[in-house]
Amino acid sequence: MTVYLVGAGPGDPGLLTVRGAEVLARADVVVYDRLSVASLLDLAPPTAERVSVGKSPGHKSMEQDEINALLLERGREGRTVVRLKGGDPFVFARGGEEARALADAGVPFEVVPGVTSAVAVPAYAGVPLTYRGLSTSFTVVTGHEDPWAATETDWEAVARVGGTVVILMGVATRGAIAERLMAGGLAPGTPVAAVTWGTRPDQTSVRTTLAELGRTEVEAPATIVVGEVAGLDIRWFESRPLLGRRVVVTRARAQASELAARLHELGADTIEVPVIEVRPAGDGGAALRAAAARAGEYDWVVFTSANAVERFVPLLRDARDLGAARVAAIGPGTAEALRRLALVADLVPEEFVAEALVEAFPPGPGRVLLPRAAAARGVLPEGLRAKGWEVDVVEAYRTEPVPQSEERLVAARRADAITFTSSSTVTNFLAAAGRDAVPPIVACIGPVTAETARSCGLAVDVVAGVHTIDGLVDAVVVALRT
Ligand code: SAH
């Protein structure tokens, strides 16, 4: 029953603090602004009440008094309230007023500081705020007030301090601010960096000088850095190969995050469209349990997905239940899932498709257990039978389509590329979203998935050379770079 004033950071969800994530995870109510990062709201329990108090098209923002009243009311109800604020809650954010109101009313509260845009945004643009020999201080100023009015900010004095000047909310007033700083003694040639939507996939920055700032196009919201350090350009974030590119990730819900995380690290804005959900087998797993109990009677157990591994192996009492059976994995992802459960794959083909596994398999006779998805292709069991093996196929799990929200489909249509990691992601995406929702570039993990996409009328632009998540990521980079 506490109200937490939490700094959300400037945009990159990774810049939320550990404490911020902790309190969000047990929030009953989240009160957030328009600039808040949507994915942070997902950290709150699905049942939490979410209240937007920011301006949105067609809606007026809530007055500060109303926000204070809302926090007091929810806090008094004894609920865990998270007031999520961009950057740091006490830097140009009226968090101080909210804390004051809570303190006066005797409602328990805690301040969870955040990474302020004043510091993080320049960092993501490769501008260090202090630098030996260039700057020994930084001043953070709001540009919100009219620079010509008799206001609290003495710009000439700010200019005389000499170090780096960081201006928030200064896009509209940038020309006047520049003149006042020059009147205070800063040289017209003083370097300036203006960074819009910093730390986000759509970050852009411009470099200019104080004299030119008023004539330089800058979009809000921006953080403007004035000083010699703005002449440094130690780029890292803006040189990421996928920065600003939007990529749709289609996967079973539980697995989307790995691919999305890899693309995100390369700068992409990922739109996760989970099209299939992994469900227990139709018989509730009875056949799989029976097969696990007899695992030692087989010569081989063959896995074609991490899902099958994760469903089958825990049904063994321990690895001894496998007896002398050897284990095959279709590719490195599946082998890795085995390794996590302390099993080493005896066979992984060089190309990660069913045909290659059949080819790499020794000749029979003997018995093979194949736990896998319902509705998988017949290539593997048929191929193994042709090599003299007796094959028992057992349903380990099913995949089912996931209903799509309109909002997600709109985002998908605006993307630059889409990734498909299996035939079922292709067919389920098309069934849920239609061909219109497919972005210009289509990337597939391997030839089978690509064939399915083509047979559904899609033009496939790239197929991963190595049929793994890493291979797919490399292929997306190549496709989007050209
Ligand atoms: N409490 C916030 C600041 C709120 S004032 C903090 O500590 O960061 C809002 C101003 O912050 C914007 O007008 C802009 O100048 C700056 N800002 C916030 N997010 C930003 C971002 N992602 N990129 C650039 N500037 C940002």
mmCIF file of N, CA, C and O in Angstrom, residues 351-435:
data_model
loop_
_atom_site.group_PDB
_atom_site.id
_atom_site.type_symbol
_atom_site.label_atom_id
_atom_site.label_comp_id
_atom_site.label_asym_id
_atom_site.label_seq_id
_atom_site.Cartn_x
_atom_site.Cartn_y
_atom_site.Cartn_z
ATOM 1 N N GLU A 351 22.990 -29.720 -42.287
ATOM 2 C CA GLU A 351 21.963 -28.747 -42.639
ATOM 3 C C GLU A 351 20.759 -29.103 -41.780
ATOM 4 O O GLU A 351 20.483 -30.285 -41.566
ATOM 5 N N PHE A 352 20.060 -28.055 -41.264
ATOM 6 C CA PHE A 352 19.117 -28.337 -40.198
ATOM 7 C C PHE A 352 17.702 -28.533 -40.728
ATOM 8 O O PHE A 352 16.778 -27.802 -40.366
ATOM 9 N N VAL A 353 17.537 -29.518 -41.604
ATOM 10 C CA VAL A 353 16.210 -29.851 -42.140
ATOM 11 C C VAL A 353 16.049 -31.371 -42.071
ATOM 12 O O VAL A 353 17.025 -32.108 -41.959
ATOM 13 N N ALA A 354 14.782 -31.812 -42.165
ATOM 14 C CA ALA A 354 14.478 -33.234 -42.017
ATOM 15 C C ALA A 354 15.244 -34.089 -43.028
ATOM 16 O O ALA A 354 15.771 -35.161 -42.688
ATOM 17 N N GLU A 355 15.335 -33.630 -44.279
ATOM 18 C CA GLU A 355 16.017 -34.404 -45.321
ATOM 19 C C GLU A 355 17.462 -34.692 -44.929
ATOM 20 O O GLU A 355 17.975 -35.795 -45.127
ATOM 21 N N ALA A 356 18.115 -33.663 -44.353
ATOM 22 C CA ALA A 356 19.524 -33.829 -43.982
ATOM 23 C C ALA A 356 19.669 -34.786 -42.805
ATOM 24 O O ALA A 356 20.644 -35.549 -42.719
ATOM 25 N N LEU A 357 18.688 -34.767 -41.922
ATOM 26 C CA LEU A 357 18.738 -35.681 -40.774
ATOM 27 C C LEU A 357 18.595 -37.122 -41.253
ATOM 28 O O LEU A 357 19.328 -38.016 -40.813
ATOM 29 N N VAL A 358 17.669 -37.333 -42.191
ATOM 30 C CA VAL A 358 17.498 -38.676 -42.749
ATOM 31 C C VAL A 358 18.815 -39.134 -43.384
ATOM 32 O O VAL A 358 19.299 -40.251 -43.147
ATOM 33 N N GLU A 359 19.405 -38.270 -44.157
ATOM 34 C CA GLU A 359 20.649 -38.569 -44.855
ATOM 35 C C GLU A 359 21.782 -38.933 -43.894
ATOM 36 O O GLU A 359 22.547 -39.873 -44.104
ATOM 37 N N ALA A 360 21.858 -38.167 -42.769
ATOM 38 C CA ALA A 360 22.942 -38.379 -41.806
ATOM 39 C C ALA A 360 22.702 -39.609 -40.928
ATOM 40 O O ALA A 360 23.614 -40.092 -40.276
ATOM 41 N N PHE A 361 21.459 -40.100 -40.925
ATOM 42 C CA PHE A 361 21.105 -41.208 -40.033
ATOM 43 C C PHE A 361 21.750 -42.507 -40.513
ATOM 44 O O PHE A 361 21.827 -42.764 -41.707
ATOM 45 N N PRO A 362 22.209 -43.357 -39.576
ATOM 46 C CA PRO A 362 22.766 -44.649 -40.002
ATOM 47 C C PRO A 362 21.648 -45.552 -40.525
ATOM 48 O O PRO A 362 20.479 -45.302 -40.245
ATOM 49 N N PRO A 363 21.982 -46.604 -41.281
ATOM 50 C CA PRO A 363 20.941 -47.522 -41.760
ATOM 51 C C PRO A 363 20.391 -48.384 -40.619
ATOM 52 O O PRO A 363 21.100 -48.628 -39.642
ATOM 53 N N GLY A 364 19.094 -48.790 -40.753
ATOM 54 C CA GLY A 364 18.476 -49.655 -39.742
ATOM 55 C C GLY A 364 19.030 -51.061 -39.857
ATOM 56 O O GLY A 364 20.034 -51.252 -40.556
ATOM 57 N N PRO A 365 18.450 -52.070 -39.276
ATOM 58 C CA PRO A 365 17.179 -52.003 -38.557
ATOM 59 C C PRO A 365 17.341 -51.520 -37.113
ATOM 60 O O PRO A 365 18.448 -51.417 -36.623
ATOM 61 N N GLY A 366 16.179 -51.302 -36.494
ATOM 62 C CA GLY A 366 16.151 -50.873 -35.110
ATOM 63 C C GLY A 366 14.913 -50.025 -34.885
ATOM 64 O O GLY A 366 14.077 -49.888 -35.788
ATOM 65 N N ARG A 367 14.790 -49.460 -33.683
ATOM 66 C CA ARG A 367 13.571 -48.716 -33.347
ATOM 67 C C ARG A 367 13.887 -47.249 -33.048
ATOM 68 O O ARG A 367 14.821 -46.946 -32.314
ATOM 69 N N VAL A 368 13.065 -46.376 -33.622
ATOM 70 C CA VAL A 368 13.249 -44.932 -33.433
ATOM 71 C C VAL A 368 11.991 -44.353 -32.793
ATOM 72 O O VAL A 368 10.879 -44.645 -33.227
ATOM 73 N N LEU A 369 12.189 -43.530 -31.772
ATOM 74 C CA LEU A 369 11.071 -42.788 -31.177
ATOM 75 C C LEU A 369 11.163 -41.341 -31.650
ATOM 76 O O LEU A 369 12.225 -40.721 -31.570
ATOM 77 N N LEU A 370 10.045 -40.823 -32.156
ATOM 78 C CA LEU A 370 10.032 -39.457 -32.679
ATOM 79 C C LEU A 370 8.919 -38.658 -31.992
ATOM 80 O O LEU A 370 7.782 -38.644 -32.453
ATOM 81 N N PRO A 371 9.230 -38.007 -30.863
ATOM 82 C CA PRO A 371 8.208 -37.171 -30.210
ATOM 83 C C PRO A 371 8.206 -35.806 -30.889
ATOM 84 O O PRO A 371 9.240 -35.159 -30.972
ATOM 85 N N ARG A 372 7.064 -35.344 -31.375
ATOM 86 C CA ARG A 372 7.058 -34.069 -32.098
ATOM 87 C C ARG A 372 5.654 -33.489 -32.192
ATOM 88 O O ARG A 372 4.710 -34.032 -31.640
ATOM 89 N N ALA A 373 5.534 -32.368 -32.892
ATOM 90 C CA ALA A 373 4.253 -31.672 -32.987
ATOM 91 C C ALA A 373 3.252 -32.489 -33.793
ATOM 92 O O ALA A 373 3.630 -33.201 -34.721
ATOM 93 N N ALA A 374 1.985 -32.349 -33.440
ATOM 94 C CA ALA A 374 0.934 -32.877 -34.296
ATOM 95 C C ALA A 374 1.057 -32.126 -35.611
ATOM 96 O O ALA A 374 1.555 -31.006 -35.638
ATOM 97 N N ALA A 375 0.629 -32.695 -36.691
ATOM 98 C CA ALA A 375 0.632 -31.999 -37.982
ATOM 99 C C ALA A 375 2.023 -31.594 -38.447
ATOM 100 O O ALA A 375 2.210 -30.535 -39.010
ATOM 101 N N ALA A 376 3.035 -32.407 -38.185
ATOM 102 C CA ALA A 376 4.359 -32.127 -38.746
ATOM 103 C C ALA A 376 4.479 -32.878 -40.069
ATOM 104 O O ALA A 376 3.655 -33.728 -40.395
ATOM 105 N N ARG A 377 5.562 -32.590 -40.813
ATOM 106 C CA ARG A 377 5.709 -33.197 -42.139
ATOM 107 C C ARG A 377 6.040 -34.687 -42.042
ATOM 108 O O ARG A 377 6.587 -35.158 -41.060
ATOM 109 N N GLY A 378 5.753 -35.410 -43.122
ATOM 110 C CA GLY A 378 5.998 -36.851 -43.123
ATOM 111 C C GLY A 378 7.409 -37.240 -43.546
ATOM 112 O O GLY A 378 7.779 -38.405 -43.466
ATOM 113 N N VAL A 379 8.206 -36.272 -43.969
ATOM 114 C CA VAL A 379 9.526 -36.565 -44.533
ATOM 115 C C VAL A 379 10.389 -37.418 -43.612
ATOM 116 O O VAL A 379 10.996 -38.401 -44.035
ATOM 117 N N LEU A 380 10.424 -37.053 -42.338
ATOM 118 C CA LEU A 380 11.341 -37.708 -41.415
ATOM 119 C C LEU A 380 10.954 -39.163 -41.144
ATOM 120 O O LEU A 380 11.768 -40.072 -41.372
ATOM 121 N N PRO A 381 9.707 -39.422 -40.690
ATOM 122 C CA PRO A 381 9.364 -40.829 -40.452
ATOM 123 C C PRO A 381 9.463 -41.668 -41.723
ATOM 124 O O PRO A 381 9.992 -42.794 -41.692
ATOM 125 N N GLU A 382 9.033 -41.125 -42.854
ATOM 126 C CA GLU A 382 9.082 -41.905 -44.105
ATOM 127 C C GLU A 382 10.524 -42.194 -44.498
ATOM 128 O O GLU A 382 10.871 -43.319 -44.882
ATOM 129 N N GLY A 383 11.364 -41.181 -44.390
ATOM 130 C CA GLY A 383 12.764 -41.337 -44.759
ATOM 131 C C GLY A 383 13.456 -42.374 -43.879
ATOM 132 O O GLY A 383 14.255 -43.191 -44.366
ATOM 133 N N LEU A 384 13.164 -42.328 -42.587
ATOM 134 C CA LEU A 384 13.813 -43.277 -41.674
ATOM 135 C C LEU A 384 13.311 -44.700 -41.926
ATOM 136 O O LEU A 384 14.080 -45.664 -41.899
ATOM 137 N N ARG A 385 12.017 -44.814 -42.210
ATOM 138 C CA ARG A 385 11.469 -46.147 -42.516
ATOM 139 C C ARG A 385 12.129 -46.709 -43.765
ATOM 140 O O ARG A 385 12.469 -47.890 -43.820
ATOM 141 N N ALA A 386 12.345 -45.819 -44.740
ATOM 142 C CA ALA A 386 12.985 -46.266 -45.982
ATOM 143 C C ALA A 386 14.410 -46.755 -45.708
ATOM 144 O O ALA A 386 14.965 -47.546 -46.466
ATOM 145 N N LYS A 387 15.005 -46.281 -44.631
ATOM 146 C CA LYS A 387 16.353 -46.744 -44.290
ATOM 147 C C LYS A 387 16.323 -47.962 -43.371
ATOM 148 O O LYS A 387 17.351 -48.350 -42.804
ATOM 149 N N GLY A 388 15.127 -48.519 -43.158
ATOM 150 C CA GLY A 388 15.036 -49.773 -42.416
ATOM 151 C C GLY A 388 14.666 -49.635 -40.952
ATOM 152 O O GLY A 388 14.691 -50.617 -40.211
ATOM 153 N N TRP A 389 14.301 -48.437 -40.527
ATOM 154 C CA TRP A 389 13.950 -48.251 -39.118
ATOM 155 C C TRP A 389 12.456 -48.413 -38.893
ATOM 156 O O TRP A 389 11.650 -48.081 -39.760
ATOM 157 N N GLU A 390 12.140 -48.885 -37.701
ATOM 158 C CA GLU A 390 10.738 -48.909 -37.272
ATOM 159 C C GLU A 390 10.541 -47.622 -36.476
ATOM 160 O O GLU A 390 11.282 -47.373 -35.516
ATOM 161 N N VAL A 391 9.600 -46.760 -36.909
ATOM 162 C CA VAL A 391 9.499 -45.421 -36.315
ATOM 163 C C VAL A 391 8.178 -45.258 -35.563
ATOM 164 O O VAL A 391 7.105 -45.460 -36.137
ATOM 165 N N ASP A 392 8.249 -44.894 -34.281
ATOM 166 C CA ASP A 392 7.037 -44.553 -33.518
ATOM 167 C C ASP A 392 6.952 -43.038 -33.392
ATOM 168 O O ASP A 392 7.791 -42.416 -32.747
ATOM 169 N N VAL A 393 5.941 -42.468 -34.051
ATOM 170 C CA VAL A 393 5.730 -41.016 -33.937
ATOM 171 C C VAL A 393 4.744 -40.775 -32.802
ATOM 172 O O VAL A 393 3.668 -41.367 -32.772
ATOM 173 N N VAL A 394 5.130 -39.916 -31.855
ATOM 174 C CA VAL A 394 4.248 -39.640 -30.718
ATOM 175 C C VAL A 394 4.030 -38.131 -30.628
ATOM 176 O O VAL A 394 4.980 -37.352 -30.726
ATOM 177 N N GLU A 395 2.787 -37.766 -30.436
ATOM 178 C CA GLU A 395 2.483 -36.329 -30.364
ATOM 179 C C GLU A 395 2.986 -35.756 -29.036
ATOM 180 O O GLU A 395 2.564 -36.184 -27.965
ATOM 181 N N ALA A 396 3.905 -34.773 -29.117
ATOM 182 C CA ALA A 396 4.479 -34.173 -27.908
ATOM 183 C C ALA A 396 3.777 -32.867 -27.547
ATOM 184 O O ALA A 396 3.720 -32.475 -26.397
ATOM 185 N N TYR A 397 3.281 -32.187 -28.573
ATOM 186 C CA TYR A 397 2.587 -30.911 -28.354
ATOM 187 C C TYR A 397 1.817 -30.560 -29.616
ATOM 188 O O TYR A 397 1.980 -31.193 -30.656
ATOM 189 N N ARG A 398 0.969 -29.552 -29.492
ATOM 190 C CA ARG A 398 0.245 -29.047 -30.655
ATOM 191 C C ARG A 398 0.532 -27.562 -30.773
ATOM 192 O O ARG A 398 0.844 -26.917 -29.783
ATOM 193 N N THR A 399 0.414 -27.015 -31.966
ATOM 194 C CA THR A 399 0.505 -25.559 -32.087
ATOM 195 C C THR A 399 -0.861 -25.049 -32.526
ATOM 196 O O THR A 399 -1.534 -25.672 -33.340
ATOM 197 N N GLU A 400 -1.264 -23.929 -31.928
ATOM 198 C CA GLU A 400 -2.574 -23.360 -32.258
ATOM 199 C C GLU A 400 -2.429 -21.895 -32.619
ATOM 200 O O GLU A 400 -1.577 -21.205 -32.063
ATOM 201 N N PRO A 401 -3.277 -21.405 -33.523
ATOM 202 C CA PRO A 401 -3.200 -19.979 -33.879
ATOM 203 C C PRO A 401 -3.584 -19.089 -32.692
ATOM 204 O O PRO A 401 -4.390 -19.483 -31.853
ATOM 205 N N VAL A 402 -2.987 -17.908 -32.634
ATOM 206 C CA VAL A 402 -3.305 -16.940 -31.582
ATOM 207 C C VAL A 402 -4.087 -15.793 -32.228
ATOM 208 O O VAL A 402 -3.678 -15.288 -33.270
ATOM 209 N N PRO A 403 -5.195 -15.382 -31.636
ATOM 210 C CA PRO A 403 -5.938 -14.256 -32.224
ATOM 211 C C PRO A 403 -5.105 -12.968 -32.165
ATOM 212 O O PRO A 403 -4.369 -12.749 -31.206
ATOM 213 N N GLN A 404 -5.240 -12.127 -33.202
ATOM 214 C CA GLN A 404 -4.410 -10.923 -33.291
ATOM 215 C C GLN A 404 -5.209 -9.653 -32.982
ATOM 216 O O GLN A 404 -6.343 -9.538 -33.390
ATOM 217 N N SER A 405 -4.571 -8.709 -32.310
ATOM 218 C CA SER A 405 -5.227 -7.419 -32.073
ATOM 219 C C SER A 405 -5.040 -6.539 -33.314
ATOM 220 O O SER A 405 -4.026 -6.629 -34.010
ATOM 221 N N GLU A 406 -6.009 -5.687 -33.567
ATOM 222 C CA GLU A 406 -5.960 -4.793 -34.731
ATOM 223 C C GLU A 406 -4.735 -3.881 -34.659
ATOM 224 O O GLU A 406 -4.046 -3.656 -35.646
ATOM 225 N N GLU A 407 -4.441 -3.433 -33.452
ATOM 226 C CA GLU A 407 -3.302 -2.530 -33.231
ATOM 227 C C GLU A 407 -2.000 -3.183 -33.711
ATOM 228 O O GLU A 407 -1.174 -2.557 -34.373
ATOM 229 N N ARG A 408 -1.851 -4.463 -33.375
ATOM 230 C CA ARG A 408 -0.631 -5.159 -33.764
ATOM 231 C C ARG A 408 -0.546 -5.339 -35.279
ATOM 232 O O ARG A 408 0.513 -5.222 -35.877
ATOM 233 N N LEU A 409 -1.700 -5.588 -35.890
ATOM 234 C CA LEU A 409 -1.693 -5.784 -37.338
ATOM 235 C C LEU A 409 -1.369 -4.481 -38.057
ATOM 236 O O LEU A 409 -0.664 -4.480 -39.065
ATOM 237 N N VAL A 410 -1.839 -3.371 -37.518
ATOM 238 C CA VAL A 410 -1.530 -2.069 -38.111
ATOM 239 C C VAL A 410 -0.020 -1.840 -38.047
ATOM 240 O O VAL A 410 0.619 -1.434 -39.025
ATOM 241 N N ALA A 411 0.574 -2.154 -36.898
ATOM 242 C CA ALA A 411 2.022 -1.989 -36.736
ATOM 243 C C ALA A 411 2.771 -2.898 -37.706
ATOM 244 O O ALA A 411 3.773 -2.501 -38.309
ATOM 245 N N ALA A 412 2.273 -4.109 -37.901
ATOM 246 C CA ALA A 412 2.926 -5.059 -38.806
ATOM 247 C C ALA A 412 2.920 -4.533 -40.236
ATOM 248 O O ALA A 412 3.915 -4.618 -40.954
ATOM 249 N N ARG A 413 1.816 -3.943 -40.633
ATOM 250 C CA ARG A 413 1.708 -3.431 -42.013
ATOM 251 C C ARG A 413 2.717 -2.328 -42.282
ATOM 252 O O ARG A 413 3.141 -2.137 -43.407
ATOM 253 N N ARG A 414 3.102 -1.606 -41.237
ATOM 254 C CA ARG A 414 4.036 -0.483 -41.420
ATOM 255 C C ARG A 414 5.506 -0.909 -41.336
ATOM 256 O O ARG A 414 6.400 -0.108 -41.493
ATOM 257 N N ALA A 415 5.747 -2.191 -41.090
ATOM 258 C CA ALA A 415 7.125 -2.643 -40.868
ATOM 259 C C ALA A 415 7.898 -2.751 -42.182
ATOM 260 O O ALA A 415 7.328 -2.708 -43.272
ATOM 261 N N ASP A 416 9.233 -2.883 -42.065
ATOM 262 C CA ASP A 416 10.097 -3.030 -43.237
ATOM 263 C C ASP A 416 10.269 -4.490 -43.630
ATOM 264 O O ASP A 416 10.510 -4.806 -44.788
ATOM 265 N N ALA A 417 10.223 -5.382 -42.637
ATOM 266 C CA ALA A 417 10.503 -6.796 -42.929
ATOM 267 C C ALA A 417 9.733 -7.683 -41.968
ATOM 268 O O ALA A 417 9.283 -7.247 -40.909
ATOM 269 N N ILE A 418 9.604 -8.950 -42.381
ATOM 270 C CA ILE A 418 8.958 -9.943 -41.510
ATOM 271 C C ILE A 418 9.821 -11.200 -41.496
ATOM 272 O O ILE A 418 10.452 -11.533 -42.504
ATOM 273 N N THR A 419 9.894 -11.858 -40.346
ATOM 274 C CA THR A 419 10.675 -13.099 -40.244
ATOM 275 C C THR A 419 9.724 -14.271 -40.029
ATOM 276 O O THR A 419 8.781 -14.177 -39.240
ATOM 277 N N PHE A 420 10.008 -15.354 -40.747
ATOM 278 C CA PHE A 420 9.251 -16.594 -40.531
ATOM 279 C C PHE A 420 10.226 -17.691 -40.108
ATOM 280 O O PHE A 420 11.251 -17.889 -40.757
ATOM 281 N N THR A 421 9.884 -18.394 -39.040
ATOM 282 C CA THR A 421 10.809 -19.402 -38.520
ATOM 283 C C THR A 421 10.288 -20.823 -38.693
ATOM 284 O O THR A 421 10.947 -21.775 -38.280
ATOM 285 N N SER A 422 9.105 -20.972 -39.261
ATOM 286 C CA SER A 422 8.600 -22.309 -39.581
ATOM 287 C C SER A 422 7.412 -22.142 -40.514
ATOM 288 O O SER A 422 6.839 -21.055 -40.620
ATOM 289 N N SER A 423 7.058 -23.255 -41.165
ATOM 290 C CA SER A 423 5.903 -23.192 -42.076
ATOM 291 C C SER A 423 4.645 -22.770 -41.340
ATOM 292 O O SER A 423 3.820 -22.033 -41.868
ATOM 293 N N SER A 424 4.503 -23.225 -40.110
ATOM 294 C CA SER A 424 3.264 -22.892 -39.402
ATOM 295 C C SER A 424 3.201 -21.400 -39.059
ATOM 296 O O SER A 424 2.109 -20.848 -38.972
ATOM 297 N N THR A 425 4.358 -20.746 -38.898
ATOM 298 C CA THR A 425 4.272 -19.289 -38.659
ATOM 299 C C THR A 425 3.771 -18.594 -39.920
ATOM 300 O O THR A 425 3.021 -17.629 -39.845
ATOM 301 N N VAL A 426 4.155 -19.104 -41.100
ATOM 302 C CA VAL A 426 3.683 -18.505 -42.362
ATOM 303 C C VAL A 426 2.172 -18.660 -42.480
ATOM 304 O O VAL A 426 1.430 -17.681 -42.649
ATOM 305 N N THR A 427 1.717 -19.898 -42.366
ATOM 306 C CA THR A 427 0.288 -20.137 -42.623
ATOM 307 C C THR A 427 -0.583 -19.477 -41.555
ATOM 308 O O THR A 427 -1.617 -18.902 -41.862
ATOM 309 N N ASN A 428 -0.122 -19.515 -40.315
ATOM 310 C CA ASN A 428 -0.931 -18.906 -39.254
ATOM 311 C C ASN A 428 -0.930 -17.380 -39.341
ATOM 312 O O ASN A 428 -1.941 -16.743 -39.054
ATOM 313 N N PHE A 429 0.218 -16.800 -39.729
ATOM 314 C CA PHE A 429 0.237 -15.336 -39.880
ATOM 315 C C PHE A 429 -0.725 -14.933 -40.988
ATOM 316 O O PHE A 429 -1.526 -14.006 -40.831
ATOM 317 N N LEU A 430 -0.671 -15.638 -42.113
ATOM 318 C CA LEU A 430 -1.540 -15.270 -43.232
ATOM 319 C C LEU A 430 -3.004 -15.484 -42.882
ATOM 320 O O LEU A 430 -3.859 -14.685 -43.258
ATOM 321 N N ALA A 431 -3.277 -16.535 -42.131
ATOM 322 C CA ALA A 431 -4.667 -16.786 -41.739
ATOM 323 C C ALA A 431 -5.168 -15.668 -40.820
ATOM 324 O O ALA A 431 -6.302 -15.220 -40.933
ATOM 325 N N ALA A 432 -4.301 -15.189 -39.935
ATOM 326 C CA ALA A 432 -4.743 -14.187 -38.959
ATOM 327 C C ALA A 432 -4.715 -12.778 -39.528
ATOM 328 O O ALA A 432 -5.560 -11.956 -39.201
ATOM 329 N N ALA A 433 -3.710 -12.496 -40.387
ATOM 330 C CA ALA A 433 -3.474 -11.113 -40.774
ATOM 331 C C ALA A 433 -3.755 -10.840 -42.245
ATOM 332 O O ALA A 433 -3.977 -9.695 -42.638
ATOM 333 N N GLY A 434 -3.706 -11.856 -43.059
ATOM 334 C CA GLY A 434 -3.919 -11.666 -44.494
ATOM 335 C C GLY A 434 -2.652 -11.207 -45.188
ATOM 336 O O GLY A 434 -1.713 -10.746 -44.545
ATOM 337 N N ARG A 435 -2.643 -11.345 -46.515
ATOM 338 C CA ARG A 435 -1.425 -11.030 -47.262
ATOM 339 C C ARG A 435 -1.090 -9.537 -47.252
ATOM 340 O O ARG A 435 0.053 -9.148 -47.381
#
